[in-house]
Short mmCIF file of C-alpha atoms in Angstrom, two decimals:
data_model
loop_
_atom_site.label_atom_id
_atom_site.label_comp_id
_atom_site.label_asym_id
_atom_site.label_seq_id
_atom_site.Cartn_x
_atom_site.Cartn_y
_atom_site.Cartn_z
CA UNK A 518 0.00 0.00 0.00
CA UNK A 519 2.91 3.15 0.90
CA UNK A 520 4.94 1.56 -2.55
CA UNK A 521 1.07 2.20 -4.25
CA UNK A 522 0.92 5.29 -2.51
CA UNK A 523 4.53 6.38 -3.17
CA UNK A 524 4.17 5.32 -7.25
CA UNK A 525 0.98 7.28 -7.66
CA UNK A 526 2.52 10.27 -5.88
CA UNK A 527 5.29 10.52 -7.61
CA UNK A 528 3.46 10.58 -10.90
CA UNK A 529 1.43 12.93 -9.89
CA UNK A 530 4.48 15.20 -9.61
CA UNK A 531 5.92 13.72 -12.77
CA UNK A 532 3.16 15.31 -14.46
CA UNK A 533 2.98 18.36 -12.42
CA UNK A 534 6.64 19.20 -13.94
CA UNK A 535 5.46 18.02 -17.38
CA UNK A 536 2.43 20.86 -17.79
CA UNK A 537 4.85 23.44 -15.97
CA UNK A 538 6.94 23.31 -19.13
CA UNK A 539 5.07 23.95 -21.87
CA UNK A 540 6.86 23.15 -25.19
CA UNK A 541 6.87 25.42 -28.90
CA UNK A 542 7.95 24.38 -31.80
CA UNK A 543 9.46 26.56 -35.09
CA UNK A 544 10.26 25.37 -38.59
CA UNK A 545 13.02 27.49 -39.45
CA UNK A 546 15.61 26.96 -42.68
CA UNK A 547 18.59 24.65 -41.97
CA UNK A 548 21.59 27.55 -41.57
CA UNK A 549 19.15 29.07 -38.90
CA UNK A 550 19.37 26.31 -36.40
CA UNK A 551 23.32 25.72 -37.34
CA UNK A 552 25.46 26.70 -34.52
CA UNK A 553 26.96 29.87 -36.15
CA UNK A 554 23.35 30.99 -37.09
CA UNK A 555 20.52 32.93 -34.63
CA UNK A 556 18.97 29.85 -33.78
CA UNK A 557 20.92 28.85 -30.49
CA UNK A 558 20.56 32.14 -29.22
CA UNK A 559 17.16 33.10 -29.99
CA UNK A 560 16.57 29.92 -27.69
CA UNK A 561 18.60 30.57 -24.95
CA UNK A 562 17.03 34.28 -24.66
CA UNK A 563 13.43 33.19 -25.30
CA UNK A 564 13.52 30.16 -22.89
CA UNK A 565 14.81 32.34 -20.30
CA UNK A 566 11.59 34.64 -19.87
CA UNK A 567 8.95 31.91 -21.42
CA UNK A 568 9.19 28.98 -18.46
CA UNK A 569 9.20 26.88 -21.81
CA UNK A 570 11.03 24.70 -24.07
CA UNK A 571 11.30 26.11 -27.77
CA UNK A 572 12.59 23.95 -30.23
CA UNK A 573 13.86 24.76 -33.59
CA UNK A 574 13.37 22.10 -36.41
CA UNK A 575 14.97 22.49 -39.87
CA UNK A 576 13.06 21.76 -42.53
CA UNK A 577 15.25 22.81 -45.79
CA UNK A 578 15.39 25.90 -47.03
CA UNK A 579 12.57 28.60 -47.18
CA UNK A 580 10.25 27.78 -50.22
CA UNK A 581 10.55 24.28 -49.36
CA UNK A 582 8.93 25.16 -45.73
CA UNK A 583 6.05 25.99 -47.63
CA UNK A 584 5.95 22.52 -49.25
CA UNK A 585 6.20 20.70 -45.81
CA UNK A 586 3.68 22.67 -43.97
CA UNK A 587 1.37 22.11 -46.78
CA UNK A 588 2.14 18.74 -47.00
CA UNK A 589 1.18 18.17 -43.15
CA UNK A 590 -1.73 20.33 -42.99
CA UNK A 591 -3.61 20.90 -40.01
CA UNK A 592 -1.75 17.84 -38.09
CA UNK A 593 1.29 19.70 -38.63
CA UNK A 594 3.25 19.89 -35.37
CA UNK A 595 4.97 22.90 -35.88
CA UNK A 596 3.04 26.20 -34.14
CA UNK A 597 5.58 28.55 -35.51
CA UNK A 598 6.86 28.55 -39.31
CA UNK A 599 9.73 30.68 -39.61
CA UNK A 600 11.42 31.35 -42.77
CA UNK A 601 9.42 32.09 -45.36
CA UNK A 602 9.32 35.60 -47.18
CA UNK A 603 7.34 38.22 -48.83
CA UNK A 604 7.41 36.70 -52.12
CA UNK A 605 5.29 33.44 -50.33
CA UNK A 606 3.29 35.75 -48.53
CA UNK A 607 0.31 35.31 -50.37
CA UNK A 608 0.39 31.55 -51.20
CA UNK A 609 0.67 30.42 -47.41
CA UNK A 610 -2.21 32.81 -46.35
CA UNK A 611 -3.93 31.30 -49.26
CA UNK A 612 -3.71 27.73 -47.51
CA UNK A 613 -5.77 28.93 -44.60
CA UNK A 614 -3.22 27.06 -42.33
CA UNK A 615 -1.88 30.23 -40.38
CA UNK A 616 -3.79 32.30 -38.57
CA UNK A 617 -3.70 36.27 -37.83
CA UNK A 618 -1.12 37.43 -35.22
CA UNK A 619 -3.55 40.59 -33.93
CA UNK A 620 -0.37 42.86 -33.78
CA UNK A 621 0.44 46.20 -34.40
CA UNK A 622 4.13 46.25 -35.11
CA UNK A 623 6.34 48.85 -35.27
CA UNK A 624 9.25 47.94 -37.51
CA UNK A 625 12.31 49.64 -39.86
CA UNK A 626 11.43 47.29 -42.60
CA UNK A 627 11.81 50.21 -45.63
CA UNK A 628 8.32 50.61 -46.95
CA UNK A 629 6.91 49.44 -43.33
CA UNK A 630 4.81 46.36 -42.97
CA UNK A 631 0.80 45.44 -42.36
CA UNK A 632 0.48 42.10 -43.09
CA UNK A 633 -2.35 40.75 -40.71
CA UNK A 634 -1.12 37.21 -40.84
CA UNK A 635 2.38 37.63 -41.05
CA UNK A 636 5.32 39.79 -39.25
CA UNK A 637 8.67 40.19 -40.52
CA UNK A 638 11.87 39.45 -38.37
CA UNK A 639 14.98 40.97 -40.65
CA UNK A 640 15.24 42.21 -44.37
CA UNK A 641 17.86 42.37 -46.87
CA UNK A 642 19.11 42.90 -50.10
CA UNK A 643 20.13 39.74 -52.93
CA UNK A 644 23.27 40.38 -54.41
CA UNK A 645 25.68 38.74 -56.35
CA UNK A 646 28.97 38.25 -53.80
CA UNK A 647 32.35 37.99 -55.24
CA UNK A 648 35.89 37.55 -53.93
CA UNK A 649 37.97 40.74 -55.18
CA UNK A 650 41.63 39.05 -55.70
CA UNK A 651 39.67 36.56 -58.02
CA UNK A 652 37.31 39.05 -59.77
CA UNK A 653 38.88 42.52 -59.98
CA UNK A 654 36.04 44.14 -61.80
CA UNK A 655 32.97 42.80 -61.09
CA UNK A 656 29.48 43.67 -63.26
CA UNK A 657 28.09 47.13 -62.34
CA UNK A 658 24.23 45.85 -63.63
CA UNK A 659 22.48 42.93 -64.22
CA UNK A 660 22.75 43.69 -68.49
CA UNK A 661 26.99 44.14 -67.54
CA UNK A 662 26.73 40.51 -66.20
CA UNK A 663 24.54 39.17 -69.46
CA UNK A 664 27.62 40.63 -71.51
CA UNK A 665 30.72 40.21 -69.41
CA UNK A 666 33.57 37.37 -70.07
CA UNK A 667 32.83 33.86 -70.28
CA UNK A 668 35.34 33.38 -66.71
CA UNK A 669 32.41 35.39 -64.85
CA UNK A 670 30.25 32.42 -63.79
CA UNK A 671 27.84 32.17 -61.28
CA UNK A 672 25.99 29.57 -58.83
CA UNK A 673 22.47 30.33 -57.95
CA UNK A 674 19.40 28.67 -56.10
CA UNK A 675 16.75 26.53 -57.39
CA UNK A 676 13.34 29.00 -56.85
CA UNK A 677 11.10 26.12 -56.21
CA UNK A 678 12.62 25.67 -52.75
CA UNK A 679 14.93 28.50 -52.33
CA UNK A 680 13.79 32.05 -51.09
CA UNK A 681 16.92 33.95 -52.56
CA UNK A 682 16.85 31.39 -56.06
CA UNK A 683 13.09 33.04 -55.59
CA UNK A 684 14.31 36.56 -55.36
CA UNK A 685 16.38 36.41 -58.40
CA UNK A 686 13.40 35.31 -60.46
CA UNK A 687 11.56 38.13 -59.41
CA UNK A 688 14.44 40.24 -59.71
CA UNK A 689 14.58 39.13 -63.55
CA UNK A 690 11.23 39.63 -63.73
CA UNK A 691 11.25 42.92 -62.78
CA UNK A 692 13.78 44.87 -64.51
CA UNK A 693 13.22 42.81 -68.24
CA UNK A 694 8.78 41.99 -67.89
CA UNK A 695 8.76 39.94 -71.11
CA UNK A 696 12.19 39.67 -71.75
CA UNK A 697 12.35 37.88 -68.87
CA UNK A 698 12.99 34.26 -70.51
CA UNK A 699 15.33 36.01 -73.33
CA UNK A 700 17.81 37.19 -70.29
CA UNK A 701 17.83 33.38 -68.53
CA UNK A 702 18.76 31.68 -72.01
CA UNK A 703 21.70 34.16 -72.53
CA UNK A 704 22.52 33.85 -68.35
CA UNK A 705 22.14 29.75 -68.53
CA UNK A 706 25.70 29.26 -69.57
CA UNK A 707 27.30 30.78 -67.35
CA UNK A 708 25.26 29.03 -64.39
CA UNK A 709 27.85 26.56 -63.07
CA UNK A 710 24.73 24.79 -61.19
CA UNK A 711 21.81 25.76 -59.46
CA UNK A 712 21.38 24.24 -56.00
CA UNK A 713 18.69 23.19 -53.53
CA UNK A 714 19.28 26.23 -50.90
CA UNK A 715 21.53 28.88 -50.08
CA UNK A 716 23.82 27.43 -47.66
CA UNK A 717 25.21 25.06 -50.96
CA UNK A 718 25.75 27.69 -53.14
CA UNK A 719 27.56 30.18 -50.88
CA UNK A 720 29.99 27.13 -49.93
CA UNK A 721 30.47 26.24 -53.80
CA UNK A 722 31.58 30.09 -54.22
CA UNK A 723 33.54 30.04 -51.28
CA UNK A 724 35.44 26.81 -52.96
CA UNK A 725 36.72 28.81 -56.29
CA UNK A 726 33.30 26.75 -58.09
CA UNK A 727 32.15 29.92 -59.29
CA UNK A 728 33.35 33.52 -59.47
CA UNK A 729 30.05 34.85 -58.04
CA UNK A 730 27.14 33.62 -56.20
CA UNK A 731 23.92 34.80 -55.28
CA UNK A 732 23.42 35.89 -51.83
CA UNK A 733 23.04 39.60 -50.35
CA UNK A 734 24.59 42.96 -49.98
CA UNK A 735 24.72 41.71 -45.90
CA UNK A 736 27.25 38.55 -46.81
CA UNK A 737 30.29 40.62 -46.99
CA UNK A 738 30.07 41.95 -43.24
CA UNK A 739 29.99 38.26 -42.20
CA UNK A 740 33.70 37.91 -43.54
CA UNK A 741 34.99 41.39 -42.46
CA UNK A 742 33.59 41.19 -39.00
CA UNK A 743 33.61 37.36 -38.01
CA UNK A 744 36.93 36.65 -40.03
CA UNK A 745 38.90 39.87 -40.27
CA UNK A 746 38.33 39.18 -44.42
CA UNK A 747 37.59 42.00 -46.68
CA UNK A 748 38.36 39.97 -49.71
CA UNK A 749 34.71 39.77 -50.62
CA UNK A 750 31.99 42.45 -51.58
CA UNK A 751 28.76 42.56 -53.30
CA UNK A 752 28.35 43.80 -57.12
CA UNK A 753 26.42 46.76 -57.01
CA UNK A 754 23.70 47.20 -59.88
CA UNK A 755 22.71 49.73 -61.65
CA UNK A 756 19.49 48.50 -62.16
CA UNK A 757 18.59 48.40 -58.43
CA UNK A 758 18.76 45.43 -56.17
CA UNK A 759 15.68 43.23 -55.59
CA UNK A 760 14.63 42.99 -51.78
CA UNK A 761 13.74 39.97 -49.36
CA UNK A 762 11.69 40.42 -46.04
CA UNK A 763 11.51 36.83 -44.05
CA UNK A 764 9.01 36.77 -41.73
CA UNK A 765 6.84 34.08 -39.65
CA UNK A 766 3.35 33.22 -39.43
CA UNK A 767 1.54 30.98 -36.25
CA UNK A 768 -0.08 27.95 -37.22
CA UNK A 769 -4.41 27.81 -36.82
CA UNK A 770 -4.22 24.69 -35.66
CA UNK A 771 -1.22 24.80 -33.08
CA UNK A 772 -2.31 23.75 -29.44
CA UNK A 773 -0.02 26.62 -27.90
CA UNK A 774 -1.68 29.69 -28.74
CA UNK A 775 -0.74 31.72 -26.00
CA UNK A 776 3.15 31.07 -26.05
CA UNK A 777 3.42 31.41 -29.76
CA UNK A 778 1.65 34.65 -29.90
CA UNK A 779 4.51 34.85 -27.13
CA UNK A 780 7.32 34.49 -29.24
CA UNK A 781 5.94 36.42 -31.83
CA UNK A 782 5.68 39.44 -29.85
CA UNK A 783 9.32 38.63 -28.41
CA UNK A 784 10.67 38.42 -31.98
CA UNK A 785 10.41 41.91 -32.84
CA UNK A 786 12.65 42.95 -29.23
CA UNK A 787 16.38 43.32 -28.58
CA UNK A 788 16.43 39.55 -26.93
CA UNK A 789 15.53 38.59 -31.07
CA UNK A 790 16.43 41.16 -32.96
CA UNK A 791 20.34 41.96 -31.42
CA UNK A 792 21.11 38.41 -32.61
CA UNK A 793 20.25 38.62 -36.06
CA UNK A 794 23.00 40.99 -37.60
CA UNK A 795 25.98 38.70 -36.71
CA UNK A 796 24.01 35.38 -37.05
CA UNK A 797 22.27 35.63 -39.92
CA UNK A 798 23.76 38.48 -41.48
CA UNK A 799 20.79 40.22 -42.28
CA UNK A 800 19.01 43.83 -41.23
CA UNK A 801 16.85 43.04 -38.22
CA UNK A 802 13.20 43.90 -38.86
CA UNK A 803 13.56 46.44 -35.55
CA UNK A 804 16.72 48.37 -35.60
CA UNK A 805 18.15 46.82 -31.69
CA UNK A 806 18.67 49.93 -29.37
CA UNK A 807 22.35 49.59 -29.47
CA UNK A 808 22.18 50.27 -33.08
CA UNK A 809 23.91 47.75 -35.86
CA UNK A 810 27.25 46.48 -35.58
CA UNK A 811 30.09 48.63 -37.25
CA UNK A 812 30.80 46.46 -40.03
CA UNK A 813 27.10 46.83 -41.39
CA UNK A 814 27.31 51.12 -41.13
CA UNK A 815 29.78 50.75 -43.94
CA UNK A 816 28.15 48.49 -46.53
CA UNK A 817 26.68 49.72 -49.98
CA UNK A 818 23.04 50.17 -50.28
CA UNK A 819 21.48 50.20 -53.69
CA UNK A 820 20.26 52.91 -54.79
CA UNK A 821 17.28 51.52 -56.12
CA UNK A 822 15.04 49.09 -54.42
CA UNK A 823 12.60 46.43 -56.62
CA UNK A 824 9.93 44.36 -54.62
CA UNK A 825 6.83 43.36 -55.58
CA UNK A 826 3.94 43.68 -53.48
CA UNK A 827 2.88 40.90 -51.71
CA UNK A 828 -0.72 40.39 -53.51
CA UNK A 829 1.29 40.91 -56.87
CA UNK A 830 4.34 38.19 -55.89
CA UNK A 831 2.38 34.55 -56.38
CA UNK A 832 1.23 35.73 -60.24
CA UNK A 833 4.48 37.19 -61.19
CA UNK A 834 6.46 33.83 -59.57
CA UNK A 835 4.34 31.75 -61.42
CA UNK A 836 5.03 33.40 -64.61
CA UNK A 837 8.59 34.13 -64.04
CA UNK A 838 8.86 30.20 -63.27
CA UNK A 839 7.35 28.86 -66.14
CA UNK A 840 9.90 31.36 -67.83
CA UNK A 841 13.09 30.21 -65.73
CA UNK A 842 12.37 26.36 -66.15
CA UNK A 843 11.27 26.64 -70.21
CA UNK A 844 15.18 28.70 -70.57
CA UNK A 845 17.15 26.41 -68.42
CA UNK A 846 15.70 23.47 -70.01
CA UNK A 847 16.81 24.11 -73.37
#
């Protein structure tokens, strides 16, 4: 009878300690959870005022989120899906599967933000990064690239599960409108390959694979600050420079409401928003009060700034798709 008594109160506090730790989990891209990106300390300063365990679980890179959260639908057991951008805006909000955050955020996203569904958490610009002792004059515009020498090659990201491969197709798109599939067919040859997500594509650059590679006017700072390397730089076009805002969205059907409308509101403070500059190498969405690190008050902006808005992105992705996959085909 006291062992009975014993068991049963002993799981009874068992399960006390199991509801006093409530747990959230976040899709995120793979380099966000890697131990150089925000991930790890995002968690550390979220599960220090939450009471909670928040877990981070890659799930490829940031189109492809899209894929797996469709894919799972409501049984999904993510509450958080964080990642995607501006360009996907539309099509997850379409799927019915997030719900509105009820916020009013104040942000330094250029252009500002009102999404109802989603809210932003850093921005940046795509570039094309090279190293300057193997490129010594790098394309000043997207048509300098179509026409420079055959040596200038480039690796870039597949769009259909890549949010900067993504970009660039906009980015086509909106500088050459029709032209659009012209400009890939003359581009194509000097694609060394196009890979699944970012993370493959900067490392192929890094390599010698390719004397440029698409990434953003940000990557530069990651080398001068974290490596003491100004070897590389972004080319600066002419043109303008097409933009990326990645944001998150909470899932309807998540059975933590409370603490994921938590985080949300915590990912637009310092304890989120300090951590992005030197760990993912982007703008934070809220400008932290101690300002941005040195290395980023130096870096060239574009002077132009192309974006579509996000009711016009899904119908000018599809179309630039159909485009990029008829060219590259050929």
């Amino acid at each position: 009878m006291r062992t009975s008594l014993t068991t049963a109160v002993f799981a009874l506090i068992l399960a006390g300690g199991a509801n006093a730790t409530e747990k959230l989990t976040v899709y995120t891209y793979d380099s966000f959870v890697t131990e150089w990106g925000p991930g790890p300390k995002i968690e550390a300063n979220f599960e220090a005022v939450c009471d909670c365990d928040l877990e981070f679980v890659a799930a490829g890179d940031g189109a492809a989120l899209l894929g797996r959260i469709k894919l799972e639908g409501a049984a999904t057991e993510a509450d958080i899906v964080l990642g995607l951008d501006a360009n996907l805006a539309a099509d997850a909000a379409a799927t019915g599967l997030f719900t509105p955050h009820g916020l009013t955020p104040e942000t330094d996203v250029p252009g500002g933000w009102a999404d109802p569904v989603f809210l932003p958490y850093d921005w940046g610009w795509f570039a094309f990064v090279y190293d300057k002792t193997r490129l010594a004059t790098p394309p000043g515009s997207l048509a300098a690239l179509l026409d420079a020498p055959d040596d200038v090659t480039i690796v870039i990201q597949d769009p259909r599960s890549s949010t900067p491969g993504l970009g660039l197709l906009l980015w086509v798109k909106q500088i050459y409108g029709d032209e659009a599939g012209a400009v890939w067919e003359r581009l194509a040859p000097r694609i060394v390959t196009v890979t699944k997500g970012w993370s493959e594509a900067y490392g192929m650059f890094l390599e010698g694979e390719a004397a440029m590679a698409l990434s953003y006017t940000t990557s530069p700072a990651y080398h001068a600050i974290a490596e003491s390397d100004d070897t590389k730089a972004a080319a600066i076009f002419s043109e303008g420079h097409y933009m990326q805002v990645e944001i998150a969205g909470k899932l309807a059907a998540t059975d933590q409401p409370a603490l994921a409308d938590r985080f949300l509101e915590f990912m637009l403070t310092d304890g989120f928003q300090a951590a992005i500059p030197e760990t993912n190498w982007m703008y934070p969405a809220k400008t932290p009060s101690a300002g941005l690190p040195e290395g980023f008050t130096t870096l060239p902006r574009p002077q132009k700034t192309l974006i579509y808005p996000v009711s016009e992105a899904k119908s000018a992705r599809d179309a630039a798709l159909a485009e990029w996959l008829e060219a590259l085909s050929k």
